[in-house]
Amino acid sequence: LTQSTPQLLVASGNLSRKSPHPYPSPLTVVRINELISCALDSNSRGWHPGTAGNFSVREGSDRCWISPSSVHKGRLHWRDFVPVDLQSNISLRTHGRAPSAETALHTAIYRFDPKASAVIHAHPRAVTSLIHHQQLFTNNELIKVFGFKNHEDTIQVPCIPNTQDMSALGQELPKQIDLQSRVFVLENHGVYAWGNSPSEALYRIEALEFLCQTALELAQR
Ligand SMILES: [Zn+2]
């Protein structure tokens, strides 16, 4: 009975306890597959060297499903995604693949922005090499992707010093999160973006990478 009715397990709330084989809801499987489509796109641009980066989608108010640690981002399958409790950052699965090492940053975003449905972390080359604390962008049409009305507005992308201490990052994050731009950079590391869908998260990274590439090209003139 248990194996043939996975949705009942979800509906009954049993995922709040650890379970050997928790299943995502059918709608969550659709969202994970949309996320994987974005991962293939992102990976094809060279933003995930050496299995870097991670992807997640929210399911309800208390959990997300996140890509497993150390899996190439061109070879993800929805069954590999790991359910994680948003408050504790702990996997809700008793065995199988471990969640991404950067899970705490995803869960912090979901806690801070209740409308966040998907989070993507990537390592685009221009973002990683250019953005530092004082980096400003202005007079570029793509600034409007981050919620500004005018291309002449100025955006300063939140930038957090990189560290391996995930709990310290999780504490720093709420001070830096901007609910309008829905993007931040880990200095000399990469970028996190989120949105109401996986595609929305991806296009924020795409726009920021374009802004950085343009700024680097202008600096070389
Ligand atoms: Zn990373």
PDB file of C-alpha atoms and ligand atoms in Angstrom:
ATOM      1  CA  LEU A   1       0.000   0.000   0.000  1.00  0.00           C
ATOM      2  CA  THR A   2       2.756   2.404   0.937  1.00  0.00           C
ATOM      3  CA  GLN A   3       4.653   1.935  -2.331  1.00  0.00           C
ATOM      4  CA  SER A   4       1.559   2.314  -4.507  1.00  0.00           C
ATOM      5  CA  THR A   5       0.266   5.496  -2.834  1.00  0.00           C
ATOM      6  CA  PRO A   6       3.208   7.851  -2.422  1.00  0.00           C
ATOM      7  CA  GLN A   7       0.965  10.935  -2.731  1.00  0.00           C
ATOM      8  CA  LEU A   8      -0.961   9.810   0.346  1.00  0.00           C
ATOM      9  CA  LEU A   9       2.263   9.876   2.297  1.00  0.00           C
ATOM     10  CA  VAL A  10       2.815  13.471   1.258  1.00  0.00           C
ATOM     11  CA  ALA A  11      -0.793  14.451   1.920  1.00  0.00           C
ATOM     12  CA  SER A  12      -0.724  12.909   5.370  1.00  0.00           C
ATOM     13  CA  GLY A  13       2.263  15.022   6.342  1.00  0.00           C
ATOM     14  CA  ASN A  14       4.534  12.055   7.020  1.00  0.00           C
ATOM     15  CA  LEU A  15       7.395  13.894   5.317  1.00  0.00           C
ATOM     16  CA  SER A  16       7.808  15.979   8.471  1.00  0.00           C
ATOM     17  CA  ARG A  17       9.403  12.855   9.931  1.00  0.00           C
ATOM     18  CA  LYS A  18      12.313  11.028   8.339  1.00  0.00           C
ATOM     19  CA  SER A  19      11.209   8.444   5.810  1.00  0.00           C
ATOM     20  CA  PRO A  20      13.285   6.011   3.740  1.00  0.00           C
ATOM     21  CA  HIS A  21      11.627   6.885   0.432  1.00  0.00           C
ATOM     22  CA  PRO A  22       9.716  10.166   0.610  1.00  0.00           C
ATOM     23  CA  TYR A  23       8.176  11.193  -2.697  1.00  0.00           C
ATOM     24  CA  PRO A  24       7.671  14.666  -4.102  1.00  0.00           C
ATOM     25  CA  SER A  25       4.062  15.496  -5.012  1.00  0.00           C
ATOM     26  CA  PRO A  26       3.195  15.133  -8.732  1.00  0.00           C
ATOM     27  CA  LEU A  27       3.237  18.945  -9.048  1.00  0.00           C
ATOM     28  CA  THR A  28       6.655  19.086  -7.398  1.00  0.00           C
ATOM     29  CA  VAL A  29       7.962  16.500  -9.891  1.00  0.00           C
ATOM     30  CA  VAL A  30       6.824  18.850 -12.689  1.00  0.00           C
ATOM     31  CA  ARG A  31       8.674  21.738 -11.005  1.00  0.00           C
ATOM     32  CA  ILE A  32      11.821  19.650 -10.452  1.00  0.00           C
ATOM     33  CA  ASN A  33      11.808  18.699 -14.130  1.00  0.00           C
ATOM     34  CA  GLU A  34      11.477  22.388 -15.070  1.00  0.00           C
ATOM     35  CA  LEU A  35      14.412  23.027 -12.740  1.00  0.00           C
ATOM     36  CA  ILE A  36      16.455  20.275 -14.428  1.00  0.00           C
ATOM     37  CA  SER A  37      15.704  21.858 -17.798  1.00  0.00           C
ATOM     38  CA  CYS A  38      17.155  25.118 -16.415  1.00  0.00           C
ATOM     39  CA  ALA A  39      20.153  23.165 -15.067  1.00  0.00           C
ATOM     40  CA  LEU A  40      20.878  21.756 -18.525  1.00  0.00           C
ATOM     41  CA  ASP A  41      20.654  25.281 -19.962  1.00  0.00           C
ATOM     42  CA  SER A  42      22.871  26.721 -17.218  1.00  0.00           C
ATOM     43  CA  ASN A  43      25.360  23.853 -17.509  1.00  0.00           C
ATOM     44  CA  SER A  44      25.595  24.289 -21.299  1.00  0.00           C
ATOM     45  CA  ARG A  45      26.930  27.813 -20.658  1.00  0.00           C
ATOM     46  CA  GLY A  46      29.812  26.472 -18.547  1.00  0.00           C
ATOM     47  CA  TRP A  47      28.419  27.788 -15.236  1.00  0.00           C
ATOM     48  CA  HIS A  48      28.855  24.476 -13.338  1.00  0.00           C
ATOM     49  CA  PRO A  49      32.471  23.330 -13.691  1.00  0.00           C
ATOM     50  CA  GLY A  50      33.380  20.296 -11.597  1.00  0.00           C
ATOM     51  CA  THR A  51      29.770  19.676 -10.392  1.00  0.00           C
ATOM     52  CA  ALA A  52      29.655  23.225  -8.902  1.00  0.00           C
ATOM     53  CA  GLY A  53      26.332  24.921  -8.196  1.00  0.00           C
ATOM     54  CA  ASN A  54      23.006  23.678  -6.895  1.00  0.00           C
ATOM     55  CA  PHE A  55      19.273  23.838  -7.650  1.00  0.00           C
ATOM     56  CA  SER A  56      16.134  23.618  -5.528  1.00  0.00           C
ATOM     57  CA  VAL A  57      12.349  24.069  -5.590  1.00  0.00           C
ATOM     58  CA  ARG A  58       9.996  24.758  -2.699  1.00  0.00           C
ATOM     59  CA  GLU A  59       7.262  22.290  -1.741  1.00  0.00           C
ATOM     60  CA  GLY A  60       4.728  23.888   0.585  1.00  0.00           C
ATOM     61  CA  SER A  61       5.736  25.985   3.574  1.00  0.00           C
ATOM     62  CA  ASP A  62       8.139  23.606   5.297  1.00  0.00           C
ATOM     63  CA  ARG A  63      10.404  21.867   2.800  1.00  0.00           C
ATOM     64  CA  CYS A  64      12.313  22.112  -0.441  1.00  0.00           C
ATOM     65  CA  TRP A  65      13.804  19.547  -2.818  1.00  0.00           C
ATOM     66  CA  ILE A  66      17.464  20.210  -3.614  1.00  0.00           C
ATOM     67  CA  SER A  67      19.990  18.734  -6.041  1.00  0.00           C
ATOM     68  CA  PRO A  68      22.269  16.111  -4.472  1.00  0.00           C
ATOM     69  CA  SER A  69      25.892  16.809  -3.603  1.00  0.00           C
ATOM     70  CA  SER A  70      28.618  15.953  -6.145  1.00  0.00           C
ATOM     71  CA  VAL A  71      26.352  15.183  -9.108  1.00  0.00           C
ATOM     72  CA  HIS A  72      27.164  16.742 -12.485  1.00  0.00           C
ATOM     73  CA  LYS A  73      24.597  19.384 -13.361  1.00  0.00           C
ATOM     74  CA  GLY A  74      24.178  17.932 -16.836  1.00  0.00           C
ATOM     75  CA  ARG A  75      23.103  14.570 -15.367  1.00  0.00           C
ATOM     76  CA  LEU A  76      20.410  15.361 -12.805  1.00  0.00           C
ATOM     77  CA  HIS A  77      17.269  13.225 -12.433  1.00  0.00           C
ATOM     78  CA  TRP A  78      14.231  14.172 -10.346  1.00  0.00           C
ATOM     79  CA  ARG A  79      14.570  10.985  -8.262  1.00  0.00           C
ATOM     80  CA  ASP A  80      17.997  12.191  -7.064  1.00  0.00           C
ATOM     81  CA  PHE A  81      16.623  15.387  -5.515  1.00  0.00           C
ATOM     82  CA  VAL A  82      16.707  15.404  -1.709  1.00  0.00           C
ATOM     83  CA  PRO A  83      13.856  16.673   0.533  1.00  0.00           C
ATOM     84  CA  VAL A  84      15.098  19.094   3.188  1.00  0.00           C
ATOM     85  CA  ASP A  85      13.313  20.696   6.126  1.00  0.00           C
ATOM     86  CA  LEU A  86      13.410  24.503   5.744  1.00  0.00           C
ATOM     87  CA  GLN A  87      13.877  25.193   9.459  1.00  0.00           C
ATOM     88  CA  SER A  88      16.512  22.582  10.371  1.00  0.00           C
ATOM     89  CA  ASN A  89      18.279  22.193   6.960  1.00  0.00           C
ATOM     90  CA  ILE A  90      18.173  18.443   7.583  1.00  0.00           C
ATOM     91  CA  SER A  91      17.388  15.850   4.930  1.00  0.00           C
ATOM     92  CA  LEU A  92      14.005  14.164   5.399  1.00  0.00           C
ATOM     93  CA  ARG A  93      15.357  10.978   3.829  1.00  0.00           C
ATOM     94  CA  THR A  94      17.000   8.299   5.959  1.00  0.00           C
ATOM     95  CA  HIS A  95      19.426   7.185   3.263  1.00  0.00           C
ATOM     96  CA  GLY A  96      20.477   7.842  -0.312  1.00  0.00           C
ATOM     97  CA  ARG A  97      22.293  10.864  -1.682  1.00  0.00           C
ATOM     98  CA  ALA A  98      23.262  13.742   0.599  1.00  0.00           C
ATOM     99  CA  PRO A  99      21.815  17.202  -0.127  1.00  0.00           C
ATOM    100  CA  SER A 100      24.035  19.924  -1.560  1.00  0.00           C
ATOM    101  CA  ALA A 101      26.694  21.267   0.810  1.00  0.00           C
ATOM    102  CA  GLU A 102      25.183  24.740   0.343  1.00  0.00           C
ATOM    103  CA  THR A 103      21.664  23.699   1.395  1.00  0.00           C
ATOM    104  CA  ALA A 104      21.601  26.228   4.277  1.00  0.00           C
ATOM    105  CA  LEU A 105      21.681  29.143   1.829  1.00  0.00           C
ATOM    106  CA  HIS A 106      18.708  27.777  -0.118  1.00  0.00           C
ATOM    107  CA  THR A 107      16.640  27.228   3.018  1.00  0.00           C
ATOM    108  CA  ALA A 108      17.519  30.722   4.308  1.00  0.00           C
ATOM    109  CA  ILE A 109      16.200  32.226   1.053  1.00  0.00           C
ATOM    110  CA  TYR A 110      12.932  30.251   1.304  1.00  0.00           C
ATOM    111  CA  ARG A 111      12.479  31.304   4.937  1.00  0.00           C
ATOM    112  CA  PHE A 112      13.173  34.952   4.184  1.00  0.00           C
ATOM    113  CA  ASP A 113      11.153  35.230   0.971  1.00  0.00           C
ATOM    114  CA  PRO A 114       7.859  33.294   1.327  1.00  0.00           C
ATOM    115  CA  LYS A 115       7.147  33.803  -2.380  1.00  0.00           C
ATOM    116  CA  ALA A 116      10.414  32.180  -3.501  1.00  0.00           C
ATOM    117  CA  SER A 117       9.573  28.989  -5.422  1.00  0.00           C
ATOM    118  CA  ALA A 118      12.975  28.094  -6.888  1.00  0.00           C
ATOM    119  CA  VAL A 119      16.628  28.870  -6.108  1.00  0.00           C
ATOM    120  CA  ILE A 120      19.601  28.475  -8.453  1.00  0.00           C
ATOM    121  CA  HIS A 121      23.284  28.797  -7.563  1.00  0.00           C
ATOM    122  CA  ALA A 122      25.797  29.015 -10.438  1.00  0.00           C
ATOM    123  CA  HIS A 123      29.410  30.029 -11.071  1.00  0.00           C
ATOM    124  CA  PRO A 124      29.285  32.282 -14.151  1.00  0.00           C
ATOM    125  CA  ARG A 125      32.758  33.485 -15.086  1.00  0.00           C
ATOM    126  CA  ALA A 126      32.130  37.266 -15.437  1.00  0.00           C
ATOM    127  CA  VAL A 127      30.004  37.526 -12.259  1.00  0.00           C
ATOM    128  CA  THR A 128      32.630  35.634 -10.264  1.00  0.00           C
ATOM    129  CA  SER A 129      35.559  37.691 -11.539  1.00  0.00           C
ATOM    130  CA  LEU A 130      33.942  41.153 -11.493  1.00  0.00           C
ATOM    131  CA  ILE A 131      31.549  41.614  -8.601  1.00  0.00           C
ATOM    132  CA  HIS A 132      32.868  42.963  -5.320  1.00  0.00           C
ATOM    133  CA  HIS A 133      31.314  45.008  -2.507  1.00  0.00           C
ATOM    134  CA  GLN A 134      31.224  48.330  -4.321  1.00  0.00           C
ATOM    135  CA  GLN A 135      30.162  47.122  -7.764  1.00  0.00           C
ATOM    136  CA  LEU A 136      27.422  49.292  -9.255  1.00  0.00           C
ATOM    137  CA  PHE A 137      25.561  48.895 -12.546  1.00  0.00           C
ATOM    138  CA  THR A 138      23.685  51.662 -14.327  1.00  0.00           C
ATOM    139  CA  ASN A 139      22.602  52.776 -17.796  1.00  0.00           C
ATOM    140  CA  ASN A 140      21.890  49.298 -19.111  1.00  0.00           C
ATOM    141  CA  GLU A 141      18.510  48.003 -20.283  1.00  0.00           C
ATOM    142  CA  LEU A 142      18.931  44.728 -18.359  1.00  0.00           C
ATOM    143  CA  ILE A 143      18.854  46.549 -15.025  1.00  0.00           C
ATOM    144  CA  LYS A 144      15.077  46.386 -15.423  1.00  0.00           C
ATOM    145  CA  VAL A 145      15.241  42.594 -14.973  1.00  0.00           C
ATOM    146  CA  PHE A 146      15.899  43.317 -11.275  1.00  0.00           C
ATOM    147  CA  GLY A 147      12.658  45.230 -10.758  1.00  0.00           C
ATOM    148  CA  PHE A 148      13.795  48.735 -11.740  1.00  0.00           C
ATOM    149  CA  LYS A 149      11.571  50.855 -13.961  1.00  0.00           C
ATOM    150  CA  ASN A 150      14.326  52.776 -15.727  1.00  0.00           C
ATOM    151  CA  HIS A 151      17.528  51.598 -17.409  1.00  0.00           C
ATOM    152  CA  GLU A 152      19.288  54.625 -15.840  1.00  0.00           C
ATOM    153  CA  ASP A 153      18.557  53.424 -12.305  1.00  0.00           C
ATOM    154  CA  THR A 154      21.500  52.040 -10.359  1.00  0.00           C
ATOM    155  CA  ILE A 155      21.758  48.589  -8.849  1.00  0.00           C
ATOM    156  CA  GLN A 156      24.321  47.468  -6.295  1.00  0.00           C
ATOM    157  CA  VAL A 157      24.136  43.694  -6.164  1.00  0.00           C
ATOM    158  CA  PRO A 158      24.453  42.390  -2.574  1.00  0.00           C
ATOM    159  CA  CYS A 159      27.884  40.770  -2.179  1.00  0.00           C
ATOM    160  CA  ILE A 160      28.792  38.577   0.794  1.00  0.00           C
ATOM    161  CA  PRO A 161      32.385  37.520   1.656  1.00  0.00           C
ATOM    162  CA  ASN A 162      32.840  33.830   0.891  1.00  0.00           C
ATOM    163  CA  THR A 163      33.298  31.345   3.728  1.00  0.00           C
ATOM    164  CA  GLN A 164      32.869  27.616   4.290  1.00  0.00           C
ATOM    165  CA  ASP A 165      30.934  28.322   7.494  1.00  0.00           C
ATOM    166  CA  MET A 166      27.387  27.761   6.235  1.00  0.00           C
ATOM    167  CA  SER A 167      25.715  28.722   9.510  1.00  0.00           C
ATOM    168  CA  ALA A 168      27.623  32.052   9.532  1.00  0.00           C
ATOM    169  CA  LEU A 169      26.504  32.644   5.956  1.00  0.00           C
ATOM    170  CA  GLY A 170      22.942  31.786   6.906  1.00  0.00           C
ATOM    171  CA  GLN A 171      23.086  34.456   9.638  1.00  0.00           C
ATOM    172  CA  GLU A 172      24.619  37.083   7.336  1.00  0.00           C
ATOM    173  CA  LEU A 173      22.182  36.420   4.549  1.00  0.00           C
ATOM    174  CA  PRO A 174      19.027  38.077   6.001  1.00  0.00           C
ATOM    175  CA  LYS A 175      20.966  41.375   6.277  1.00  0.00           C
ATOM    176  CA  GLN A 176      21.835  41.197   2.597  1.00  0.00           C
ATOM    177  CA  ILE A 177      18.763  39.738   0.942  1.00  0.00           C
ATOM    178  CA  ASP A 178      16.986  42.155  -1.378  1.00  0.00           C
ATOM    179  CA  LEU A 179      13.413  41.078  -2.086  1.00  0.00           C
ATOM    180  CA  GLN A 180      13.298  43.218  -5.220  1.00  0.00           C
ATOM    181  CA  SER A 181      16.474  42.111  -7.024  1.00  0.00           C
ATOM    182  CA  ARG A 182      16.272  38.540  -5.633  1.00  0.00           C
ATOM    183  CA  VAL A 183      19.961  37.949  -6.318  1.00  0.00           C
ATOM    184  CA  PHE A 184      23.218  38.047  -4.357  1.00  0.00           C
ATOM    185  CA  VAL A 185      26.837  37.180  -4.968  1.00  0.00           C
ATOM    186  CA  LEU A 186      29.280  35.236  -2.832  1.00  0.00           C
ATOM    187  CA  GLU A 187      32.542  37.068  -3.443  1.00  0.00           C
ATOM    188  CA  ASN A 188      35.050  35.132  -5.597  1.00  0.00           C
ATOM    189  CA  HIS A 189      32.599  32.209  -5.601  1.00  0.00           C
ATOM    190  CA  GLY A 190      29.362  32.602  -7.580  1.00  0.00           C
ATOM    191  CA  VAL A 191      25.798  33.848  -7.624  1.00  0.00           C
ATOM    192  CA  TYR A 192      22.454  32.879  -6.056  1.00  0.00           C
ATOM    193  CA  ALA A 193      19.162  33.933  -7.634  1.00  0.00           C
ATOM    194  CA  TRP A 194      15.581  32.966  -6.983  1.00  0.00           C
ATOM    195  CA  GLY A 195      12.104  33.629  -8.282  1.00  0.00           C
ATOM    196  CA  ASN A 196       8.537  32.451  -8.620  1.00  0.00           C
ATOM    197  CA  SER A 197       9.716  29.733 -11.019  1.00  0.00           C
ATOM    198  CA  PRO A 198      13.014  28.069 -12.011  1.00  0.00           C
ATOM    199  CA  SER A 199      13.065  30.030 -15.278  1.00  0.00           C
ATOM    200  CA  GLU A 200      12.709  33.313 -13.397  1.00  0.00           C
ATOM    201  CA  ALA A 201      15.691  32.450 -11.188  1.00  0.00           C
ATOM    202  CA  LEU A 202      17.760  31.532 -14.235  1.00  0.00           C
ATOM    203  CA  TYR A 203      17.002  34.710 -16.163  1.00  0.00           C
ATOM    204  CA  ARG A 204      18.224  36.830 -13.244  1.00  0.00           C
ATOM    205  CA  ILE A 205      21.595  35.037 -13.391  1.00  0.00           C
ATOM    206  CA  GLU A 206      21.638  35.399 -17.165  1.00  0.00           C
ATOM    207  CA  ALA A 207      20.986  39.163 -16.906  1.00  0.00           C
ATOM    208  CA  LEU A 208      23.622  39.667 -14.195  1.00  0.00           C
ATOM    209  CA  GLU A 209      26.214  37.766 -16.221  1.00  0.00           C
ATOM    210  CA  PHE A 210      25.396  39.995 -19.225  1.00  0.00           C
ATOM    211  CA  LEU A 211      25.809  43.148 -17.091  1.00  0.00           C
ATOM    212  CA  CYS A 212      29.196  41.884 -15.873  1.00  0.00           C
ATOM    213  CA  GLN A 213      30.384  40.900 -19.354  1.00  0.00           C
ATOM    214  CA  THR A 214      29.398  44.327 -20.673  1.00  0.00           C
ATOM    215  CA  ALA A 215      31.181  46.085 -17.804  1.00  0.00           C
ATOM    216  CA  LEU A 216      34.352  44.051 -18.408  1.00  0.00           C
ATOM    217  CA  GLU A 217      34.261  44.841 -22.142  1.00  0.00           C
ATOM    218  CA  LEU A 218      33.778  48.577 -21.470  1.00  0.00           C
ATOM    219  CA  ALA A 219      36.732  48.515 -19.060  1.00  0.00           C
ATOM    220  CA  GLN A 220      38.960  47.068 -21.784  1.00  0.00           C
ATOM    221  CA  ARG A 221      38.222  49.837 -24.316  1.00  0.00           C
TER     222      ARG A 221
HETATM  223 ZN    ZN B   1      29.156  27.294  -5.197  1.00  0.00          ZN
END
